[in-house]
mmCIF file of N, CA and C in Angstrom:
data_model
loop_
_atom_site.group_PDB
_atom_site.id
_atom_site.type_symbol
_atom_site.label_atom_id
_atom_site.label_comp_id
_atom_site.label_asym_id
_atom_site.label_seq_id
_atom_site.Cartn_x
_atom_site.Cartn_y
_atom_site.Cartn_z
ATOM 1 N N UNK A 164 98.017 87.382 124.497
ATOM 2 C CA UNK A 164 98.238 87.955 124.260
ATOM 3 C C UNK A 164 98.803 87.354 123.210
ATOM 4 N N UNK A 165 99.235 88.069 121.748
ATOM 5 C CA UNK A 165 100.441 87.067 120.580
ATOM 6 C C UNK A 165 102.162 87.833 121.285
ATOM 7 N N UNK A 166 102.910 87.236 120.630
ATOM 8 C CA UNK A 166 103.914 87.860 120.118
ATOM 9 C C UNK A 166 104.018 88.929 119.428
ATOM 10 N N UNK A 167 102.750 89.571 118.410
ATOM 11 C CA UNK A 167 102.824 91.092 118.594
ATOM 12 C C UNK A 167 102.580 92.004 118.720
ATOM 13 N N UNK A 168 101.980 91.182 120.617
ATOM 14 C CA UNK A 168 101.566 92.137 121.669
ATOM 15 C C UNK A 168 99.984 92.718 120.921
ATOM 16 N N UNK A 169 99.234 92.015 119.832
ATOM 17 C CA UNK A 169 98.064 92.126 119.204
ATOM 18 C C UNK A 169 96.944 91.790 120.500
ATOM 19 N N UNK A 170 95.771 92.648 120.528
ATOM 20 C CA UNK A 170 95.158 92.058 121.484
ATOM 21 C C UNK A 170 94.139 90.839 120.383
ATOM 22 N N UNK A 171 93.659 90.482 121.531
ATOM 23 C CA UNK A 171 93.277 88.353 121.110
ATOM 24 C C UNK A 171 91.498 89.314 120.778
ATOM 25 N N UNK A 172 90.897 88.695 119.756
ATOM 26 C CA UNK A 172 89.711 89.176 119.391
ATOM 27 C C UNK A 172 88.517 87.703 119.780
ATOM 28 N N UNK A 173 87.698 87.810 120.441
ATOM 29 C CA UNK A 173 86.874 86.894 120.405
ATOM 30 C C UNK A 173 85.883 86.156 118.765
ATOM 31 N N UNK A 174 86.044 85.360 119.414
ATOM 32 C CA UNK A 174 85.429 84.420 118.425
ATOM 33 C C UNK A 174 84.579 85.233 117.407
ATOM 34 N N UNK A 175 83.537 85.657 117.731
ATOM 35 C CA UNK A 175 82.824 86.178 116.638
ATOM 36 C C UNK A 175 83.340 87.530 116.061
ATOM 37 N N UNK A 176 83.924 87.872 117.285
ATOM 38 C CA UNK A 176 84.770 89.000 116.574
ATOM 39 C C UNK A 176 85.967 88.480 115.338
ATOM 40 N N UNK A 177 87.026 87.076 115.611
ATOM 41 C CA UNK A 177 87.444 87.154 114.270
ATOM 42 C C UNK A 177 86.554 86.491 113.844
ATOM 43 N N UNK A 178 85.665 85.894 113.550
ATOM 44 C CA UNK A 178 84.648 84.879 111.987
ATOM 45 C C UNK A 178 84.115 86.392 111.691
ATOM 46 N N UNK A 179 84.063 87.806 112.430
ATOM 47 C CA UNK A 179 83.763 89.269 111.935
ATOM 48 C C UNK A 179 85.247 89.370 110.530
ATOM 49 N N UNK A 180 85.726 89.084 110.660
ATOM 50 C CA UNK A 180 86.932 89.984 110.519
ATOM 51 C C UNK A 180 87.603 89.042 109.587
ATOM 52 N N UNK A 181 87.819 87.617 109.583
ATOM 53 C CA UNK A 181 87.820 86.651 108.276
ATOM 54 C C UNK A 181 86.855 86.833 107.253
ATOM 55 N N UNK A 182 85.837 87.266 107.730
ATOM 56 C CA UNK A 182 84.395 87.841 106.595
ATOM 57 C C UNK A 182 84.797 89.317 106.041
ATOM 58 N N UNK A 183 85.776 89.997 107.122
ATOM 59 C CA UNK A 183 85.783 91.393 105.437
ATOM 60 C C UNK A 183 86.988 90.567 104.757
ATOM 61 N N UNK A 184 88.085 90.172 105.479
ATOM 62 C CA UNK A 184 89.584 89.638 104.942
ATOM 63 C C UNK A 184 88.853 88.838 103.577
ATOM 64 N N UNK A 185 87.703 87.977 103.654
ATOM 65 C CA UNK A 185 87.544 87.274 102.327
ATOM 66 C C UNK A 185 86.841 87.897 101.712
ATOM 67 N N UNK A 186 85.929 88.989 102.100
ATOM 68 C CA UNK A 186 85.532 90.157 101.361
ATOM 69 C C UNK A 186 86.619 91.390 100.316
ATOM 70 N N UNK A 187 88.051 91.363 101.044
ATOM 71 C CA UNK A 187 88.696 91.875 100.458
ATOM 72 C C UNK A 187 89.779 91.102 98.726
ATOM 73 N N UNK A 188 89.145 89.700 99.287
ATOM 74 C CA UNK A 188 89.626 88.954 97.787
ATOM 75 C C UNK A 188 88.544 88.585 96.843
ATOM 76 N N UNK A 189 87.648 89.297 96.586
ATOM 77 C CA UNK A 189 86.523 89.131 96.551
ATOM 78 C C UNK A 189 84.925 87.964 96.715
ATOM 79 N N UNK A 190 85.256 87.249 97.725
ATOM 80 C CA UNK A 190 84.081 87.299 99.131
ATOM 81 C C UNK A 190 83.042 87.590 99.054
ATOM 82 N N UNK A 191 81.879 87.277 98.952
ATOM 83 C CA UNK A 191 80.230 87.629 99.160
ATOM 84 C C UNK A 191 79.603 86.901 99.884
ATOM 85 N N UNK A 192 78.960 86.813 100.607
ATOM 86 C CA UNK A 192 78.381 85.742 101.681
ATOM 87 C C UNK A 192 77.117 85.880 100.417
ATOM 88 N N UNK A 193 76.797 84.812 100.594
ATOM 89 C CA UNK A 193 75.856 84.292 100.125
ATOM 90 C C UNK A 193 74.563 83.019 100.784
ATOM 91 N N UNK A 194 74.728 83.014 101.589
ATOM 92 C CA UNK A 194 73.965 81.928 102.554
ATOM 93 C C UNK A 194 74.331 81.863 103.681
ATOM 94 N N UNK A 195 74.126 81.657 104.638
ATOM 95 C CA UNK A 195 73.918 81.365 105.974
ATOM 96 C C UNK A 195 73.329 80.454 106.640
ATOM 97 N N UNK A 196 73.386 79.749 107.837
ATOM 98 C CA UNK A 196 72.489 79.195 108.661
ATOM 99 C C UNK A 196 71.541 79.192 109.165
ATOM 100 N N UNK A 197 70.331 78.515 109.932
ATOM 101 C CA UNK A 197 69.206 79.157 110.629
ATOM 102 C C UNK A 197 70.036 79.988 111.798
ATOM 103 N N UNK A 198 70.973 79.069 112.804
ATOM 104 C CA UNK A 198 71.488 79.642 113.455
ATOM 105 C C UNK A 198 72.151 81.032 113.516
ATOM 106 N N UNK A 199 72.693 81.522 112.429
ATOM 107 C CA UNK A 199 73.834 82.754 112.034
ATOM 108 C C UNK A 199 75.153 82.472 112.344
ATOM 109 N N UNK A 200 75.494 81.072 112.865
ATOM 110 C CA UNK A 200 77.126 80.778 113.161
ATOM 111 C C UNK A 200 77.542 80.822 112.130
ATOM 112 N N UNK A 201 77.080 80.188 110.496
ATOM 113 C CA UNK A 201 78.011 79.320 109.698
ATOM 114 C C UNK A 201 77.403 80.223 108.459
ATOM 115 N N UNK A 202 78.315 80.436 107.584
ATOM 116 C CA UNK A 202 78.751 81.825 106.835
ATOM 117 C C UNK A 202 79.068 81.149 105.583
ATOM 118 N N UNK A 203 78.526 80.901 104.618
ATOM 119 C CA UNK A 203 78.857 80.638 102.824
ATOM 120 C C UNK A 203 79.029 81.391 101.712
ATOM 121 N N UNK A 204 80.490 81.842 101.334
ATOM 122 C CA UNK A 204 81.116 82.905 100.663
ATOM 123 C C UNK A 204 81.394 82.515 99.161
ATOM 124 N N UNK A 205 81.030 83.536 98.424
ATOM 125 C CA UNK A 205 81.344 82.516 97.280
ATOM 126 C C UNK A 205 82.168 84.176 96.520
ATOM 127 N N UNK A 206 82.663 83.762 95.056
ATOM 128 C CA UNK A 206 83.116 84.922 94.557
ATOM 129 C C UNK A 206 82.037 84.943 93.335
ATOM 130 N N UNK A 207 82.186 86.279 92.910
ATOM 131 C CA UNK A 207 81.003 86.468 91.613
ATOM 132 C C UNK A 207 81.396 85.628 90.341
ATOM 133 N N UNK A 208 80.583 84.814 90.070
ATOM 134 C CA UNK A 208 80.943 83.649 88.641
ATOM 135 C C UNK A 208 81.022 82.730 88.936
ATOM 136 N N UNK A 209 81.552 82.415 90.534
ATOM 137 C CA UNK A 209 81.796 81.151 90.687
ATOM 138 C C UNK A 209 81.458 80.115 91.652
ATOM 139 N N UNK A 210 81.103 78.624 90.924
ATOM 140 C CA UNK A 210 79.772 78.084 91.148
ATOM 141 C C UNK A 210 80.136 77.298 93.159
ATOM 142 N N UNK A 211 81.344 77.524 93.670
ATOM 143 C CA UNK A 211 81.559 76.558 94.187
ATOM 144 C C UNK A 211 82.088 77.877 96.088
ATOM 145 N N UNK A 212 82.099 77.389 96.869
ATOM 146 C CA UNK A 212 82.074 77.869 98.196
ATOM 147 C C UNK A 212 83.359 77.969 99.112
ATOM 148 N N UNK A 213 82.843 78.995 99.560
ATOM 149 C CA UNK A 213 83.967 78.769 101.280
ATOM 150 C C UNK A 213 82.519 79.028 102.051
ATOM 151 N N UNK A 214 82.923 77.954 103.737
ATOM 152 C CA UNK A 214 82.714 78.269 105.095
ATOM 153 C C UNK A 214 83.096 78.561 105.895
ATOM 154 N N UNK A 215 82.876 79.828 107.219
ATOM 155 C CA UNK A 215 82.851 80.391 107.464
ATOM 156 C C UNK A 215 82.006 80.029 108.748
ATOM 157 N N UNK A 216 83.130 79.876 109.932
ATOM 158 C CA UNK A 216 81.879 79.560 111.065
ATOM 159 C C UNK A 216 82.761 78.846 112.766
ATOM 160 N N UNK A 217 82.020 79.006 113.515
ATOM 161 C CA UNK A 217 82.387 78.343 114.706
ATOM 162 C C UNK A 217 82.613 76.854 115.714
ATOM 163 N N UNK A 218 82.245 76.068 114.345
ATOM 164 C CA UNK A 218 82.224 74.650 114.434
ATOM 165 C C UNK A 218 82.594 74.079 112.870
ATOM 166 N N UNK A 219 83.213 72.892 113.027
ATOM 167 C CA UNK A 219 83.240 72.111 111.977
ATOM 168 C C UNK A 219 82.032 71.842 111.112
ATOM 169 N N UNK A 220 82.404 71.205 109.885
ATOM 170 C CA UNK A 220 80.842 70.755 109.346
ATOM 171 C C UNK A 220 80.410 69.160 109.616
ATOM 172 N N UNK A 221 79.079 69.059 109.992
ATOM 173 C CA UNK A 221 78.591 67.874 110.043
ATOM 174 C C UNK A 221 78.953 66.966 108.822
ATOM 175 N N UNK A 222 78.461 65.037 108.860
ATOM 176 C CA UNK A 222 78.391 64.337 107.788
ATOM 177 C C UNK A 222 77.748 65.201 106.925
ATOM 178 N N UNK A 223 76.378 65.335 107.822
ATOM 179 C CA UNK A 223 75.102 65.784 106.911
ATOM 180 C C UNK A 223 75.156 66.393 105.765
ATOM 181 N N UNK A 224 75.597 68.083 106.517
ATOM 182 C CA UNK A 224 76.453 69.346 105.907
ATOM 183 C C UNK A 224 77.150 69.047 104.745
ATOM 184 N N UNK A 225 77.902 67.444 105.090
ATOM 185 C CA UNK A 225 79.219 67.494 103.882
ATOM 186 C C UNK A 225 78.501 67.572 102.705
ATOM 187 N N UNK A 226 77.415 66.231 102.685
ATOM 188 C CA UNK A 226 76.025 65.961 101.610
ATOM 189 C C UNK A 226 75.592 66.976 101.132
ATOM 190 N N UNK A 227 74.901 67.689 101.971
ATOM 191 C CA UNK A 227 73.806 68.888 101.315
ATOM 192 C C UNK A 227 74.561 69.603 100.698
ATOM 193 N N UNK A 228 75.613 70.430 100.752
ATOM 194 C CA UNK A 228 76.566 71.300 100.477
ATOM 195 C C UNK A 228 77.861 71.016 99.517
ATOM 196 N N UNK A 229 77.517 70.551 98.689
ATOM 197 C CA UNK A 229 78.862 69.518 97.845
ATOM 198 C C UNK A 229 79.442 70.977 97.123
ATOM 199 N N UNK A 230 79.089 71.960 97.288
ATOM 200 C CA UNK A 230 80.248 73.370 96.103
ATOM 201 C C UNK A 230 80.954 73.902 97.815
ATOM 202 N N UNK A 231 81.294 73.581 98.756
ATOM 203 C CA UNK A 231 81.746 73.826 99.073
ATOM 204 C C UNK A 231 83.403 72.984 99.564
ATOM 205 N N UNK A 232 84.289 74.111 98.912
ATOM 206 C CA UNK A 232 84.988 73.483 98.550
ATOM 207 C C UNK A 232 86.401 73.631 99.808
ATOM 208 N N UNK A 233 85.997 74.453 100.589
ATOM 209 C CA UNK A 233 86.974 74.829 101.874
ATOM 210 C C UNK A 233 86.128 75.815 103.144
ATOM 211 N N UNK A 234 86.992 75.262 104.368
ATOM 212 C CA UNK A 234 86.360 75.608 105.443
ATOM 213 C C UNK A 234 87.415 76.322 106.231
ATOM 214 N N UNK A 235 86.681 77.148 106.991
ATOM 215 C CA UNK A 235 87.954 78.655 108.020
ATOM 216 C C UNK A 235 86.920 77.718 109.369
ATOM 217 N N UNK A 236 87.045 77.811 111.081
ATOM 218 C CA UNK A 236 86.687 77.145 111.874
ATOM 219 C C UNK A 236 87.279 77.899 112.729
ATOM 220 N N UNK A 237 86.274 79.005 113.891
ATOM 221 C CA UNK A 237 87.365 79.771 114.699
ATOM 222 C C UNK A 237 86.407 79.082 115.504
ATOM 223 N N UNK A 238 87.375 78.720 116.316
ATOM 224 C CA UNK A 238 86.412 78.463 118.415
ATOM 225 C C UNK A 238 87.008 79.670 119.327
ATOM 226 N N UNK A 239 88.068 79.715 118.993
ATOM 227 C CA UNK A 239 88.972 80.104 120.281
ATOM 228 C C UNK A 239 88.851 81.378 119.879
ATOM 229 N N UNK A 240 89.353 82.638 120.757
ATOM 230 C CA UNK A 240 89.952 83.899 120.410
ATOM 231 C C UNK A 240 90.856 84.428 119.752
ATOM 232 N N UNK A 241 91.386 85.205 118.888
ATOM 233 C CA UNK A 241 92.454 84.647 118.159
ATOM 234 C C UNK A 241 93.120 86.247 117.769
ATOM 235 N N UNK A 242 94.298 86.165 117.736
ATOM 236 C CA UNK A 242 94.875 87.344 117.302
ATOM 237 C C UNK A 242 94.241 87.816 114.729
ATOM 238 N N UNK A 243 94.462 89.419 115.172
ATOM 239 C CA UNK A 243 94.406 89.746 113.689
ATOM 240 C C UNK A 243 94.929 89.029 112.849
ATOM 241 N N UNK A 244 95.968 88.835 113.269
ATOM 242 C CA UNK A 244 97.725 88.158 113.202
ATOM 243 C C UNK A 244 97.365 86.940 112.306
ATOM 244 N N UNK A 245 96.664 86.471 113.557
ATOM 245 C CA UNK A 245 96.236 84.920 113.328
ATOM 246 C C UNK A 245 94.954 84.929 112.306
ATOM 247 N N UNK A 246 94.179 85.286 112.786
ATOM 248 C CA UNK A 246 93.099 85.447 111.981
ATOM 249 C C UNK A 246 93.436 85.623 109.917
ATOM 250 N N UNK A 247 94.650 86.407 110.282
ATOM 251 C CA UNK A 247 95.213 86.715 108.508
ATOM 252 C C UNK A 247 96.069 85.327 107.953
ATOM 253 N N UNK A 248 96.820 84.495 108.983
ATOM 254 C CA UNK A 248 96.978 83.226 108.282
ATOM 255 C C UNK A 248 96.116 82.313 108.500
ATOM 256 N N UNK A 249 95.032 82.037 108.813
ATOM 257 C CA UNK A 249 93.996 81.628 108.700
ATOM 258 C C UNK A 249 93.459 81.692 107.720
ATOM 259 N N UNK A 250 92.613 82.440 107.217
ATOM 260 C CA UNK A 250 92.186 83.379 106.042
ATOM 261 C C UNK A 250 93.501 82.701 104.675
ATOM 262 N N UNK A 251 94.220 83.498 104.964
ATOM 263 C CA UNK A 251 95.260 83.037 104.260
ATOM 264 C C UNK A 251 95.027 81.498 104.013
ATOM 265 N N UNK A 252 95.531 80.179 104.185
ATOM 266 C CA UNK A 252 95.273 78.801 104.321
ATOM 267 C C UNK A 252 93.993 78.988 103.747
ATOM 268 N N UNK A 253 93.420 79.560 104.101
ATOM 269 C CA UNK A 253 92.027 79.033 103.734
ATOM 270 C C UNK A 253 91.670 79.416 102.105
ATOM 271 N N UNK A 254 92.404 80.121 101.725
ATOM 272 C CA UNK A 254 92.121 80.470 100.400
ATOM 273 C C UNK A 254 93.224 80.105 99.374
ATOM 274 N N UNK A 255 94.425 79.733 99.849
ATOM 275 C CA UNK A 255 95.476 77.585 99.236
ATOM 276 C C UNK A 255 94.428 76.783 99.374
ATOM 277 N N UNK A 256 93.949 76.875 100.144
ATOM 278 C CA UNK A 256 92.571 75.586 99.958
ATOM 279 C C UNK A 256 91.912 75.599 99.298
ATOM 280 N N UNK A 257 91.184 76.556 99.032
ATOM 281 C CA UNK A 257 90.156 76.866 98.087
ATOM 282 C C UNK A 257 90.502 76.538 96.729
ATOM 283 N N UNK A 258 91.254 77.725 96.425
ATOM 284 C CA UNK A 258 91.886 77.532 94.851
ATOM 285 C C UNK A 258 92.557 76.026 94.830
ATOM 286 N N UNK A 259 92.970 75.195 95.684
ATOM 287 C CA UNK A 259 94.215 73.907 95.442
ATOM 288 C C UNK A 259 92.835 73.327 94.412
ATOM 289 N N UNK A 260 91.721 72.865 95.627
ATOM 290 C CA UNK A 260 90.126 72.305 95.745
ATOM 291 C C UNK A 260 89.435 72.375 94.444
ATOM 292 N N UNK A 261 89.662 73.797 94.005
ATOM 293 C CA UNK A 261 88.877 74.277 92.740
ATOM 294 C C UNK A 261 89.350 74.180 91.587
ATOM 295 N N UNK A 262 90.814 74.092 91.654
ATOM 296 C CA UNK A 262 91.642 73.483 90.475
ATOM 297 C C UNK A 262 91.485 72.033 90.330
ATOM 298 N N UNK A 263 91.371 71.502 91.366
ATOM 299 C CA UNK A 263 91.304 70.203 91.384
ATOM 300 C C UNK A 263 89.914 69.779 90.982
ATOM 301 N N UNK A 264 88.682 70.075 91.039
ATOM 302 C CA UNK A 264 87.620 70.046 90.790
ATOM 303 C C UNK A 264 87.299 70.359 89.312
ATOM 304 N N UNK A 265 87.710 71.982 88.961
ATOM 305 C CA UNK A 265 87.516 71.890 87.415
ATOM 306 C C UNK A 265 87.906 71.071 86.558
ATOM 307 N N UNK A 266 89.538 70.751 87.403
ATOM 308 C CA UNK A 266 90.360 69.753 85.976
ATOM 309 C C UNK A 266 89.312 68.256 86.094
ATOM 310 N N UNK A 267 88.754 68.105 87.238
ATOM 311 C CA UNK A 267 88.055 66.436 86.844
ATOM 312 C C UNK A 267 87.123 67.008 86.198
ATOM 313 N N UNK A 268 86.599 67.597 85.750
ATOM 314 C CA UNK A 268 85.125 68.637 85.313
ATOM 315 C C UNK A 268 85.976 68.198 84.046
ATOM 316 N N UNK A 269 87.044 68.705 83.721
ATOM 317 C CA UNK A 269 87.193 68.619 82.157
ATOM 318 C C UNK A 269 87.974 67.766 81.602
ATOM 319 N N UNK A 270 88.189 67.303 82.582
ATOM 320 C CA UNK A 270 88.558 65.553 82.204
ATOM 321 C C UNK A 270 87.193 64.552 81.668
ATOM 322 N N UNK A 271 86.408 64.865 82.612
ATOM 323 C CA UNK A 271 85.099 64.302 82.448
ATOM 324 C C UNK A 271 85.105 65.049 81.358
ATOM 325 N N UNK A 272 84.381 66.061 80.789
ATOM 326 C CA UNK A 272 83.616 66.822 79.578
ATOM 327 C C UNK A 272 84.396 66.291 78.317
ATOM 328 N N UNK A 273 85.395 66.158 77.919
ATOM 329 C CA UNK A 273 86.544 65.613 77.284
ATOM 330 C C UNK A 273 86.719 64.163 77.068
ATOM 331 N N UNK A 274 86.366 63.169 78.019
ATOM 332 C CA UNK A 274 86.175 61.727 77.255
ATOM 333 C C UNK A 274 84.526 61.348 76.993
ATOM 334 N N UNK A 275 84.183 62.299 77.081
ATOM 335 C CA UNK A 275 82.714 62.423 76.157
ATOM 336 C C UNK A 275 82.829 62.189 74.720
#
């Protein structure tokens, strides 16, 4: 139980709640892994992705999916408020990483 009295969501339900919150910010599921425990989400017109999963990425996954700018990992039960806070932090991380990537790309293009 959290301080607000909200009941904790089991991990799978917390991940589904996170996906709904991300959809409210324009993210849509574009891919999922074979086991179905990792979702990759993108905004329309954006070449970068956000990963939502119940486990951290492996080195191999990092090398294969260089378009992933941020990951939201939920392993344990979380209240809806905790999930919302995780989503907010992940959105901030995604936007910051996207800004850095786009600045690097524009800097490289201007040097050509």
